[in-house]
Amino acid sequence: MKFKHFIVALALALSLIEMPSSTAATSQLSMSLKQTPSASEALLTFYGTLSPAKSGINVYIYVNSSGSWAQTRFKSKTTKAGTWKIEALATALEAKVQYRASALVAGKKIISPVRTITIKQTPEITQADPALVITPMGPGGRIHGADISRWQHPNDKTIDFVKMYDAGIRFVMIKASDTRESADLISLKYLVMDHSAAQAAGIYTGFYHYAILPDISDSEGIVRDATAQAQKAIWRLASIGGYTQRDLPYALDLENKCVRLSTSGACQKYATRSAVTLWATTFLRILKEKTGKVPILYSYSNFLESSMNRNAELAQYPLWLAQYAIDPFNPVNQPGLKASGCYVHSWTGANCDSQWTMWQYTSCGIAPKYGVPGSRLDLNLFRGSATDFLGLVQGSWTPQVVDLMPTNEASTLTVNRLSASTTNKLVTFNVTVVRPDLTPVVTGSVKLVFDPINTPANKPIQTVLRETSGSWTLAVKNVTAGTYSGNIVYTDVSQTHAQSFAPVIFTVVQGPTPAPTPTTTAKATPKPSSDGCAKQIKN
């Protein structure tokens, strides 16, 4: 009987594996065109996306000259994410010109929509110094920046980066990756949308990874998780072509040390100081060694003091410090100072000041003023001069084929523990999934798929709790009494790692029936609304 169950389970699991479509999706090529602010000659930026994404496809620019289309000398290759970008100097000024892009995909020529531009004369500057276009237009005479994520795209609306540039923003940090699977996919979507568009408008771009720490305590496991999450950030950067000369470094957004939540959403367990410090140093070191560019750490003073150990290695990384309700228009004001005494952490200076490089001074910027849909925008300041800023930008990294995220890389799933008893208790599975080199998978999640012959009439509720990279506890609630067979299935919607599965059989016996919950007619007293921007700078 068990063998029969296994055959059925195997057939079901194989049916879950996505087969390639018999008909290739129709490819589309987009193109946008901007005159990018430049200190010398007129600079044009062409950029767009090939969808579905395919890397290494040549994209050519054509110009409409005297009523016919002619190929120019400008070309580019698509990245892993399908994006492409070309910068070109314009020689004809005050002339209306038409351009389009073309690519050959699977033997079929595809053409982008036509774009028209009138190239404007660039103001004459005696020295072609890039620092001359990094104007300090922020509060206190500092270089002004913003940071963006999905929340700046309500209803999928786009950001007007030209308006953002005209409002004085010179750099923008884009959320590029996330520990959580669903949030990470959304990050990729808007990274592809925003990266080239911001640079074409003359805005320097950086990236950040939002980190959730692992629910483990051994040093080896902490290093393994930090390594896996750093790999995700590197793959994400490689997918858009690596660092360009207009890219700030990747930042680690580390502001949360909760590693286990209760069903009500309250934190049940926090990472220790040593665990947070080890994880952060591992992640940042891997990014630095791989890309040659020194990454940034984003956090806030109390977290740095109360949740991390002082560490000389950490101090070498630029600090992006969040602190609100301080007036940045006063040039002598700065974040990271206590009313009395010192915040003591890796970036504390001799005079109790924090050695910050970037300051997120408000989360309540007036979004429409900067061309951003919605009502709120995080705003930032850079501490140094334009030359200091360019020092942070220095260095590029072009990924090789080996650096790119794999596609459907083989994975192996193992069910380490299975616990099933009575109907009033959870059925739980501890699951690990590894890559061919036995390191943990970087993305994906797991679920229980019941065999069709014994699927419960009611639909049990499944909850996946991440322990660390490639390791989950799957909890199943409301399973009625009976013997069940099925598969624990690992699926990665990003298609980095291939699907894998393992068959399971378990029995649940009838447990005590819970007493009905008494109904109540009492109405909860609504909490008074609070204004999250009450004490913040609205700029």
Coordinates of C-alpha atoms in Angstrom, one line a residue:
M1 CA 0.0 0.0 0.0
K2 CA 2.9 2.4 0.8
F3 CA 4.5 1.6 -2.5
K4 CA 1.2 2.5 -4.3
H5 CA 1.1 5.8 -2.4
F6 CA 4.6 6.5 -3.3
I7 CA 3.9 6.0 -7.1
V8 CA 0.9 8.3 -6.9
A9 CA 2.9 10.8 -5.0
L10 CA 5.7 10.7 -7.5
A11 CA 3.3 11.2 -10.4
L12 CA 1.7 14.2 -8.7
A13 CA 5.1 15.8 -7.9
L14 CA 6.3 15.3 -11.4
S15 CA 3.1 16.9 -12.7
L16 CA 3.8 20.0 -10.5
I17 CA 7.1 20.6 -12.4
E18 CA 6.5 23.4 -14.9
M19 CA 7.0 22.3 -18.4
P20 CA 8.2 24.7 -21.1
S21 CA 5.5 26.2 -23.1
S22 CA 5.1 24.8 -26.6
T23 CA 4.7 28.3 -28.0
A24 CA 7.4 30.9 -27.2
A25 CA 6.0 34.1 -25.6
T26 CA 6.0 37.1 -27.9
S27 CA 9.0 39.2 -27.2
Q28 CA 8.6 43.0 -26.7
L29 CA 11.2 45.7 -26.7
S30 CA 10.7 49.0 -24.9
M31 CA 12.8 52.1 -25.2
S32 CA 12.9 55.4 -23.3
L33 CA 15.0 58.4 -24.2
K34 CA 16.3 61.2 -22.0
Q35 CA 18.9 64.0 -22.3
T36 CA 20.9 63.3 -19.2
P37 CA 22.4 66.3 -17.3
S38 CA 26.1 66.5 -18.1
A39 CA 28.9 68.9 -17.2
S40 CA 30.2 69.1 -20.8
E41 CA 28.5 67.9 -24.1
A42 CA 24.9 67.0 -24.6
L43 CA 24.5 63.4 -23.3
L44 CA 21.6 61.1 -24.5
T45 CA 20.6 58.0 -22.6
F46 CA 18.6 55.3 -24.3
Y47 CA 17.2 52.5 -22.1
G48 CA 14.6 49.9 -22.1
T49 CA 13.6 46.3 -21.3
L50 CA 13.3 43.1 -23.3
S51 CA 10.4 41.0 -22.1
P52 CA 10.3 38.2 -21.5
A53 CA 13.8 38.8 -20.1
K54 CA 16.7 37.2 -22.0
S55 CA 20.4 38.1 -21.4
G56 CA 23.0 38.8 -24.1
I57 CA 20.6 40.0 -26.8
N58 CA 22.1 42.8 -29.0
V59 CA 20.1 46.0 -29.1
Y60 CA 20.7 48.5 -31.9
I61 CA 19.7 52.1 -32.1
Y62 CA 18.2 53.5 -35.3
V63 CA 17.7 57.1 -36.3
N64 CA 15.2 58.5 -38.7
S65 CA 17.2 60.5 -41.2
S66 CA 15.6 62.3 -44.1
G67 CA 12.5 60.1 -43.9
S68 CA 14.3 56.7 -43.7
W69 CA 15.6 54.6 -40.8
A70 CA 19.4 54.2 -40.6
Q71 CA 21.3 52.1 -38.0
T72 CA 23.7 54.1 -35.8
R73 CA 26.9 52.8 -34.3
F74 CA 25.3 52.5 -30.8
K75 CA 24.5 49.1 -29.5
S76 CA 24.2 47.3 -26.1
K77 CA 23.4 43.8 -24.8
T78 CA 20.5 43.0 -22.5
T79 CA 21.2 42.0 -18.9
K80 CA 19.8 39.0 -17.0
A81 CA 16.8 41.1 -16.0
G82 CA 16.2 42.0 -19.7
T83 CA 17.3 45.7 -19.2
W84 CA 19.6 47.5 -21.5
K85 CA 21.1 51.0 -21.6
I86 CA 23.2 53.1 -24.0
E87 CA 24.8 56.6 -23.4
A88 CA 25.7 58.6 -26.4
L89 CA 27.0 62.1 -27.0
A90 CA 24.7 64.3 -29.2
T91 CA 26.3 66.4 -31.9
A92 CA 23.2 68.1 -33.5
L93 CA 21.5 70.6 -31.2
E94 CA 18.1 72.2 -31.2
A95 CA 17.0 69.6 -33.7
K96 CA 14.0 67.3 -33.4
V97 CA 15.2 63.7 -33.9
Q98 CA 13.4 60.3 -34.0
Y99 CA 15.0 57.1 -32.6
R100 CA 13.9 53.5 -32.2
A101 CA 15.6 50.3 -30.9
S102 CA 15.8 46.9 -32.6
A103 CA 16.8 43.4 -31.5
L104 CA 16.9 39.9 -33.0
V105 CA 15.2 37.3 -30.8
A106 CA 14.9 33.7 -31.9
G107 CA 15.4 34.8 -35.5
K108 CA 12.7 37.4 -35.4
K109 CA 13.4 41.1 -35.5
I110 CA 11.5 43.2 -33.0
I111 CA 11.3 47.0 -32.9
S112 CA 10.6 49.4 -30.1
P113 CA 8.1 52.2 -30.2
V114 CA 9.5 55.4 -31.8
R115 CA 10.7 58.1 -29.5
T116 CA 11.2 61.8 -30.5
I117 CA 13.5 64.3 -28.7
T118 CA 14.7 67.8 -29.2
I119 CA 18.3 68.0 -27.9
K120 CA 19.0 71.2 -25.9
Q121 CA 22.2 73.1 -25.7
T122 CA 24.3 72.2 -22.5
P123 CA 25.4 75.2 -20.5
E124 CA 29.1 75.9 -21.3
I125 CA 31.4 74.9 -18.5
T126 CA 35.2 75.3 -18.8
Q127 CA 36.1 72.0 -17.1
A128 CA 34.2 68.8 -17.8
D129 CA 34.2 67.8 -14.1
P130 CA 31.4 65.4 -13.1
A131 CA 31.3 67.0 -9.6
L132 CA 29.9 70.1 -11.2
V133 CA 26.5 68.4 -11.8
I134 CA 26.3 67.0 -8.2
T135 CA 24.9 70.3 -6.9
P136 CA 24.3 70.5 -3.1
M137 CA 20.7 71.5 -3.2
G138 CA 19.5 69.8 0.0
P139 CA 18.9 71.3 3.5
G140 CA 22.0 72.8 5.1
G141 CA 23.7 73.0 1.7
R142 CA 24.2 69.3 1.5
I143 CA 23.8 66.9 -1.4
H144 CA 20.1 65.7 -1.4
G145 CA 18.9 62.1 -1.9
A146 CA 15.9 59.9 -1.6
D147 CA 15.2 56.2 -1.1
I148 CA 12.4 54.3 -2.8
S149 CA 10.7 50.9 -2.9
R150 CA 7.3 49.4 -3.8
W151 CA 5.6 52.1 -1.6
Q152 CA 6.5 54.8 -4.1
H153 CA 4.6 53.0 -6.8
P154 CA 0.9 52.9 -5.7
N155 CA -1.2 51.2 -8.3
D156 CA 2.0 50.5 -10.3
K157 CA 2.4 54.2 -11.1
T158 CA 5.8 55.3 -12.3
I159 CA 8.2 57.9 -10.8
D160 CA 9.0 61.1 -12.7
F161 CA 12.8 61.1 -12.2
V162 CA 13.2 64.2 -14.3
K163 CA 11.0 66.1 -11.9
M164 CA 12.9 64.6 -9.0
Y165 CA 16.2 65.8 -10.5
D166 CA 14.8 69.3 -11.1
A167 CA 13.7 69.3 -7.4
G168 CA 17.3 68.9 -6.4
I169 CA 17.6 65.2 -5.8
R170 CA 21.0 63.9 -6.9
F171 CA 21.0 60.3 -5.6
V172 CA 18.4 57.7 -4.9
M173 CA 18.7 54.4 -3.0
I174 CA 16.5 51.7 -4.6
K175 CA 15.3 48.7 -2.6
A176 CA 16.8 45.8 -4.7
S177 CA 16.4 42.7 -2.6
D178 CA 14.7 41.3 0.5
T179 CA 15.1 38.1 2.7
R180 CA 11.4 37.5 2.3
E181 CA 10.4 35.7 -0.9
S182 CA 7.3 37.7 -1.9
A183 CA 8.9 41.1 -1.0
D184 CA 12.0 40.2 -2.9
L185 CA 10.1 39.6 -6.1
I186 CA 8.4 42.9 -5.8
S187 CA 11.7 44.6 -5.2
L188 CA 13.1 43.1 -8.5
K189 CA 10.1 44.4 -10.4
Y190 CA 10.6 48.0 -9.3
L191 CA 14.4 47.9 -9.5
V192 CA 14.1 47.1 -13.2
M193 CA 11.6 49.9 -13.6
D194 CA 13.6 52.6 -11.7
H195 CA 17.3 52.0 -12.1
S196 CA 17.9 53.1 -15.7
A197 CA 15.2 55.7 -15.5
A198 CA 16.8 57.5 -12.6
Q199 CA 20.3 57.4 -14.1
A200 CA 18.9 58.7 -17.4
A201 CA 17.5 61.7 -15.5
G202 CA 21.0 62.4 -14.1
I203 CA 20.4 60.9 -10.7
Y204 CA 23.0 58.5 -9.1
T205 CA 21.6 55.2 -7.9
G206 CA 22.4 52.9 -5.0
F207 CA 20.7 49.8 -3.8
Y208 CA 19.7 48.2 -0.5
H209 CA 18.8 44.7 0.9
Y210 CA 16.3 44.4 3.7
A211 CA 17.5 41.7 6.1
I212 CA 15.6 39.2 8.3
L213 CA 18.0 37.4 10.5
P214 CA 18.0 33.6 10.9
D215 CA 16.3 31.8 13.9
I216 CA 19.5 29.9 14.8
S217 CA 22.2 30.4 17.4
D218 CA 25.3 28.5 16.1
S219 CA 28.0 30.6 14.5
E220 CA 28.4 28.3 11.5
G221 CA 24.7 28.5 10.7
I222 CA 24.7 32.3 11.0
V223 CA 27.6 32.6 8.6
R224 CA 25.9 30.2 6.2
D225 CA 22.7 32.3 6.2
A226 CA 24.6 35.6 5.8
T227 CA 26.5 34.1 2.9
A228 CA 23.3 33.0 1.2
Q229 CA 21.6 36.4 1.6
A230 CA 24.8 38.1 0.3
Q231 CA 24.7 35.8 -2.7
K232 CA 21.1 36.9 -3.4
A233 CA 22.2 40.6 -3.4
I234 CA 25.2 39.8 -5.7
W235 CA 22.9 37.9 -8.1
R236 CA 20.4 40.8 -8.1
L237 CA 23.2 43.3 -8.9
A238 CA 24.6 41.0 -11.6
S239 CA 21.1 40.6 -13.1
I240 CA 21.1 44.3 -14.1
G241 CA 24.6 44.3 -15.4
G242 CA 26.6 45.0 -12.2
Y243 CA 27.8 48.4 -11.0
T244 CA 28.1 51.3 -13.4
Q245 CA 29.9 54.6 -13.0
R246 CA 26.7 56.1 -11.8
D247 CA 26.1 53.6 -9.0
L248 CA 26.6 54.0 -5.3
P249 CA 27.3 50.8 -3.3
Y250 CA 24.8 48.3 -2.1
A251 CA 23.5 48.9 1.4
L252 CA 22.5 46.4 4.1
D253 CA 19.3 47.5 5.7
L254 CA 19.7 46.1 9.2
E255 CA 17.1 47.4 11.7
N256 CA 15.3 44.3 12.9
K257 CA 16.7 41.6 15.2
C258 CA 13.5 39.7 15.7
V259 CA 13.9 36.1 14.5
R260 CA 10.6 34.5 15.6
L261 CA 7.1 35.9 15.6
S262 CA 4.0 34.6 17.5
T263 CA 0.7 34.0 15.7
S264 CA -0.4 37.4 16.9
G265 CA 2.6 39.0 15.3
A266 CA 4.5 39.8 18.6
C267 CA 8.2 39.0 18.7
Q268 CA 9.0 35.8 20.6
K269 CA 12.8 35.7 20.1
Y270 CA 15.5 38.1 19.3
A271 CA 19.0 37.6 17.9
T272 CA 21.9 38.2 20.3
R273 CA 24.4 41.0 19.9
S274 CA 27.1 38.6 18.8
A275 CA 24.8 36.9 16.2
V276 CA 23.8 40.3 14.7
T277 CA 27.4 41.4 14.5
L278 CA 28.6 38.2 13.0
W279 CA 25.8 38.2 10.4
A280 CA 26.4 41.8 9.4
T281 CA 30.2 41.5 9.1
T282 CA 29.9 38.3 7.0
F283 CA 27.3 39.8 4.6
L284 CA 29.2 43.1 4.1
R285 CA 32.6 41.4 3.7
I286 CA 31.3 39.1 1.0
L287 CA 29.8 42.0 -1.0
K288 CA 33.0 44.0 -0.7
E289 CA 35.2 41.1 -1.8
K290 CA 33.0 40.1 -4.7
T291 CA 32.3 43.5 -6.2
G292 CA 35.4 45.5 -5.1
K293 CA 33.1 48.3 -3.9
V294 CA 32.7 49.0 -0.2
P295 CA 29.1 48.5 0.8
I296 CA 27.0 50.6 3.2
L297 CA 25.2 49.8 6.5
Y298 CA 21.8 51.4 7.1
S299 CA 20.4 51.4 10.7
Y300 CA 19.6 53.8 13.6
S301 CA 21.6 54.7 16.7
N302 CA 19.8 52.8 19.3
F303 CA 20.0 49.6 17.3
L304 CA 23.7 50.0 16.7
E305 CA 24.3 50.5 20.4
S306 CA 21.9 47.9 21.9
S307 CA 21.9 45.2 19.3
M308 CA 25.5 45.0 18.0
N309 CA 29.0 44.7 19.4
R310 CA 31.6 47.3 18.7
N311 CA 33.7 46.0 15.9
A312 CA 36.7 47.5 14.0
E313 CA 35.7 45.7 10.8
L314 CA 32.2 47.2 10.8
A315 CA 33.6 50.7 11.3
Q316 CA 35.2 50.6 7.8
Y317 CA 31.8 50.5 6.1
P318 CA 30.0 53.8 5.5
L319 CA 27.1 54.4 7.8
W320 CA 23.6 55.4 6.5
L321 CA 22.0 56.6 9.7
A322 CA 18.2 57.1 10.2
Q323 CA 17.1 59.8 12.6
Y324 CA 14.1 62.1 12.3
A325 CA 12.8 65.2 14.0
I326 CA 16.1 67.1 13.7
D327 CA 16.1 70.2 11.6
P328 CA 18.5 69.5 8.7
F329 CA 18.3 73.1 7.5
N330 CA 20.6 74.1 10.3
P331 CA 24.1 73.2 8.9
V332 CA 25.5 72.4 12.3
N333 CA 22.8 69.8 13.1
Q334 CA 23.6 66.2 12.7
P335 CA 22.1 62.8 13.7
G336 CA 23.4 60.3 16.2
L337 CA 23.8 62.5 19.3
K338 CA 22.1 61.8 22.6
A339 CA 20.6 64.6 24.7
S340 CA 23.2 63.6 27.3
G341 CA 26.0 61.0 27.0
C342 CA 27.0 59.0 24.0
Y343 CA 25.6 56.4 21.7
V344 CA 28.4 53.8 21.9
H345 CA 28.8 51.7 18.8
S346 CA 31.2 51.0 16.0
W347 CA 30.8 54.4 14.4
T348 CA 31.1 56.6 17.6
G349 CA 33.6 59.3 17.2
A350 CA 35.9 60.8 19.8
N351 CA 33.4 63.6 20.6
C352 CA 30.4 61.3 20.9
D353 CA 29.4 62.2 17.4
S354 CA 28.4 59.4 14.9
Q355 CA 30.6 59.0 11.9
W356 CA 27.8 58.9 9.4
T357 CA 28.1 59.2 5.6
M358 CA 24.3 59.5 4.7
W359 CA 21.5 60.7 6.9
Q360 CA 17.9 59.7 6.4
Y361 CA 16.4 62.8 8.0
T362 CA 12.6 62.2 7.3
S363 CA 10.2 59.6 6.1
C364 CA 7.7 62.4 5.4
G365 CA 9.1 64.2 2.4
I366 CA 6.4 65.7 0.2
A367 CA 6.3 63.0 -2.5
P368 CA 4.6 64.9 -5.4
K369 CA 7.2 67.7 -5.1
Y370 CA 9.8 65.1 -6.2
G371 CA 7.7 63.4 -8.9
V372 CA 6.8 60.5 -6.7
P373 CA 3.2 59.1 -6.6
G374 CA 1.6 59.0 -3.2
S375 CA 2.1 61.3 -0.2
R376 CA 5.4 60.3 1.6
L377 CA 9.0 59.9 0.6
D378 CA 12.2 59.1 2.6
L379 CA 14.7 61.9 2.1
N380 CA 18.5 61.8 2.8
L381 CA 21.6 64.0 2.9
F382 CA 25.1 63.2 2.0
R383 CA 27.7 64.4 4.5
G384 CA 30.6 65.4 2.3
S385 CA 31.4 67.4 -0.8
A386 CA 30.8 66.5 -4.4
T387 CA 34.3 65.1 -4.6
D388 CA 33.7 63.0 -1.5
F389 CA 30.4 61.8 -3.2
L390 CA 32.3 60.7 -6.3
G391 CA 34.8 58.9 -4.1
L392 CA 31.9 56.7 -2.9
V393 CA 30.8 56.1 -6.4
Q394 CA 34.3 55.2 -7.7
G395 CA 34.7 51.7 -9.0
S396 CA 32.6 49.5 -11.2
W397 CA 31.9 45.8 -11.4
T398 CA 30.9 43.9 -14.5
P399 CA 29.7 40.4 -13.8
Q400 CA 31.0 37.4 -15.7
V401 CA 28.8 34.5 -16.8
V402 CA 29.7 32.6 -13.7
D403 CA 28.4 35.5 -11.5
L404 CA 24.9 35.4 -12.9
M405 CA 22.0 33.8 -11.1
P406 CA 21.6 30.2 -12.2
T407 CA 18.4 29.1 -14.0
N408 CA 16.6 26.0 -12.7
E409 CA 19.7 24.8 -10.8
A410 CA 19.1 21.4 -9.3
S411 CA 18.0 21.2 -5.7
T412 CA 17.5 18.5 -3.1
L413 CA 14.8 18.5 -0.5
T414 CA 15.1 16.6 2.8
V415 CA 12.3 16.2 5.4
N416 CA 14.3 16.1 8.6
R417 CA 11.4 15.8 11.1
L418 CA 7.7 15.0 10.9
S419 CA 5.3 15.5 13.8
A420 CA 1.7 14.5 13.6
S421 CA -0.6 13.5 16.5
T422 CA -4.1 14.7 17.1
T423 CA -6.6 17.0 15.3
N424 CA -6.2 19.8 17.9
K425 CA -2.4 20.0 17.2
L426 CA -0.4 21.2 14.3
V427 CA 1.2 18.8 11.8
T428 CA 4.8 20.0 11.4
F429 CA 7.6 19.3 9.0
N430 CA 11.2 20.5 9.3
V431 CA 12.6 20.8 5.8
T432 CA 16.0 21.7 4.3
V433 CA 16.7 22.3 0.6
V434 CA 20.3 22.5 -0.8
R435 CA 22.1 23.3 -4.0
P436 CA 24.4 20.8 -5.8
D437 CA 27.4 22.0 -3.7
L438 CA 25.3 21.3 -0.5
T439 CA 25.0 25.0 0.3
P440 CA 21.5 26.2 1.1
V441 CA 19.2 27.4 -1.7
V442 CA 18.9 31.2 -1.7
T443 CA 15.2 31.7 -2.7
G444 CA 12.0 29.7 -2.8
S445 CA 9.6 28.2 -0.3
V446 CA 7.9 24.9 0.6
K447 CA 4.4 23.5 0.9
L448 CA 2.5 20.3 1.5
V449 CA 0.6 18.9 -1.5
F450 CA -1.8 16.1 -0.6
D451 CA -2.3 13.1 -2.8
P452 CA -5.6 13.4 -4.7
I453 CA -6.8 10.0 -3.3
N454 CA -6.8 11.4 0.3
T455 CA -7.0 15.1 0.2
P456 CA -8.9 16.5 3.2
A457 CA -12.4 17.7 2.5
N458 CA -11.7 20.9 4.4
K459 CA -8.7 23.0 3.3
P460 CA -6.0 22.9 6.0
I461 CA -4.1 26.1 6.7
Q462 CA -0.4 26.0 5.9
T463 CA 2.2 28.4 7.5
V464 CA 5.9 28.5 6.5
L465 CA 8.3 29.6 9.2
R466 CA 11.8 30.4 7.9
E467 CA 14.5 29.2 10.3
T468 CA 17.5 30.1 8.1
S469 CA 18.3 30.1 4.4
G470 CA 17.2 26.8 2.9
S471 CA 15.6 25.6 6.1
W472 CA 11.9 25.9 7.0
T473 CA 9.3 24.6 9.5
L474 CA 6.0 24.0 7.7
A475 CA 3.0 24.0 10.1
V476 CA -0.4 22.6 8.9
K477 CA -3.5 23.5 10.9
N478 CA -7.0 22.0 10.8
V479 CA -6.1 18.5 9.5
T480 CA -9.0 16.1 10.2
A481 CA -8.5 12.6 11.5
G482 CA -7.1 10.1 9.0
T483 CA -4.0 8.8 7.3
Y484 CA -2.6 11.0 4.6
S485 CA 0.1 10.8 1.9
G486 CA 1.5 13.5 -0.2
N487 CA 4.7 15.5 -1.0
I488 CA 6.6 18.3 0.6
V489 CA 7.3 20.4 -2.5
Y490 CA 10.0 23.1 -2.9
T491 CA 9.2 25.7 -5.5
D492 CA 11.2 28.8 -6.5
V493 CA 9.1 31.2 -8.5
S494 CA 12.2 33.1 -9.6
Q495 CA 13.3 29.8 -11.3
T496 CA 16.8 30.2 -9.8
H497 CA 16.6 26.7 -8.3
A498 CA 14.6 23.8 -9.8
Q499 CA 11.7 22.3 -8.0
S500 CA 12.3 19.3 -5.8
F501 CA 10.1 17.2 -3.5
A502 CA 10.0 14.4 -0.9
P503 CA 7.0 12.0 -0.3
V504 CA 5.5 11.9 3.2
I505 CA 2.9 9.7 5.0
F506 CA 1.4 10.7 8.4
T507 CA -1.6 9.8 10.6
V508 CA -3.7 12.2 12.6
V509 CA -6.1 10.9 15.3
Q510 CA -9.2 12.6 16.6
G511 CA -8.3 14.9 19.5
P512 CA -10.6 16.7 22.0
T513 CA -13.1 19.0 20.4
P514 CA -12.5 22.6 21.5
A515 CA -15.3 24.3 23.3
P516 CA -17.2 26.9 21.2
T517 CA -16.0 30.4 21.6
P518 CA -18.6 32.6 23.2
T519 CA -19.9 35.4 21.1
T520 CA -19.8 38.9 22.4
T521 CA -21.6 42.0 21.3
A522 CA -19.2 44.5 23.0
K523 CA -17.6 46.8 20.5
A524 CA -13.9 47.4 20.7
T525 CA -12.9 51.0 21.5
P526 CA -11.2 52.4 18.4
K527 CA -7.6 53.5 19.0
P528 CA -7.1 57.2 18.4
S529 CA -5.4 57.9 15.1
S530 CA -1.9 59.2 15.3
D531 CA 0.0 61.3 12.8
G532 CA 3.3 59.5 12.0
C533 CA 4.6 62.8 10.5
A534 CA 3.7 65.0 13.5
K535 CA 7.3 65.8 14.5
Q536 CA 9.0 65.0 11.2
I537 CA 10.5 67.4 8.7
K538 CA 8.0 67.9 5.8
N539 CA 10.3 69.0 2.9

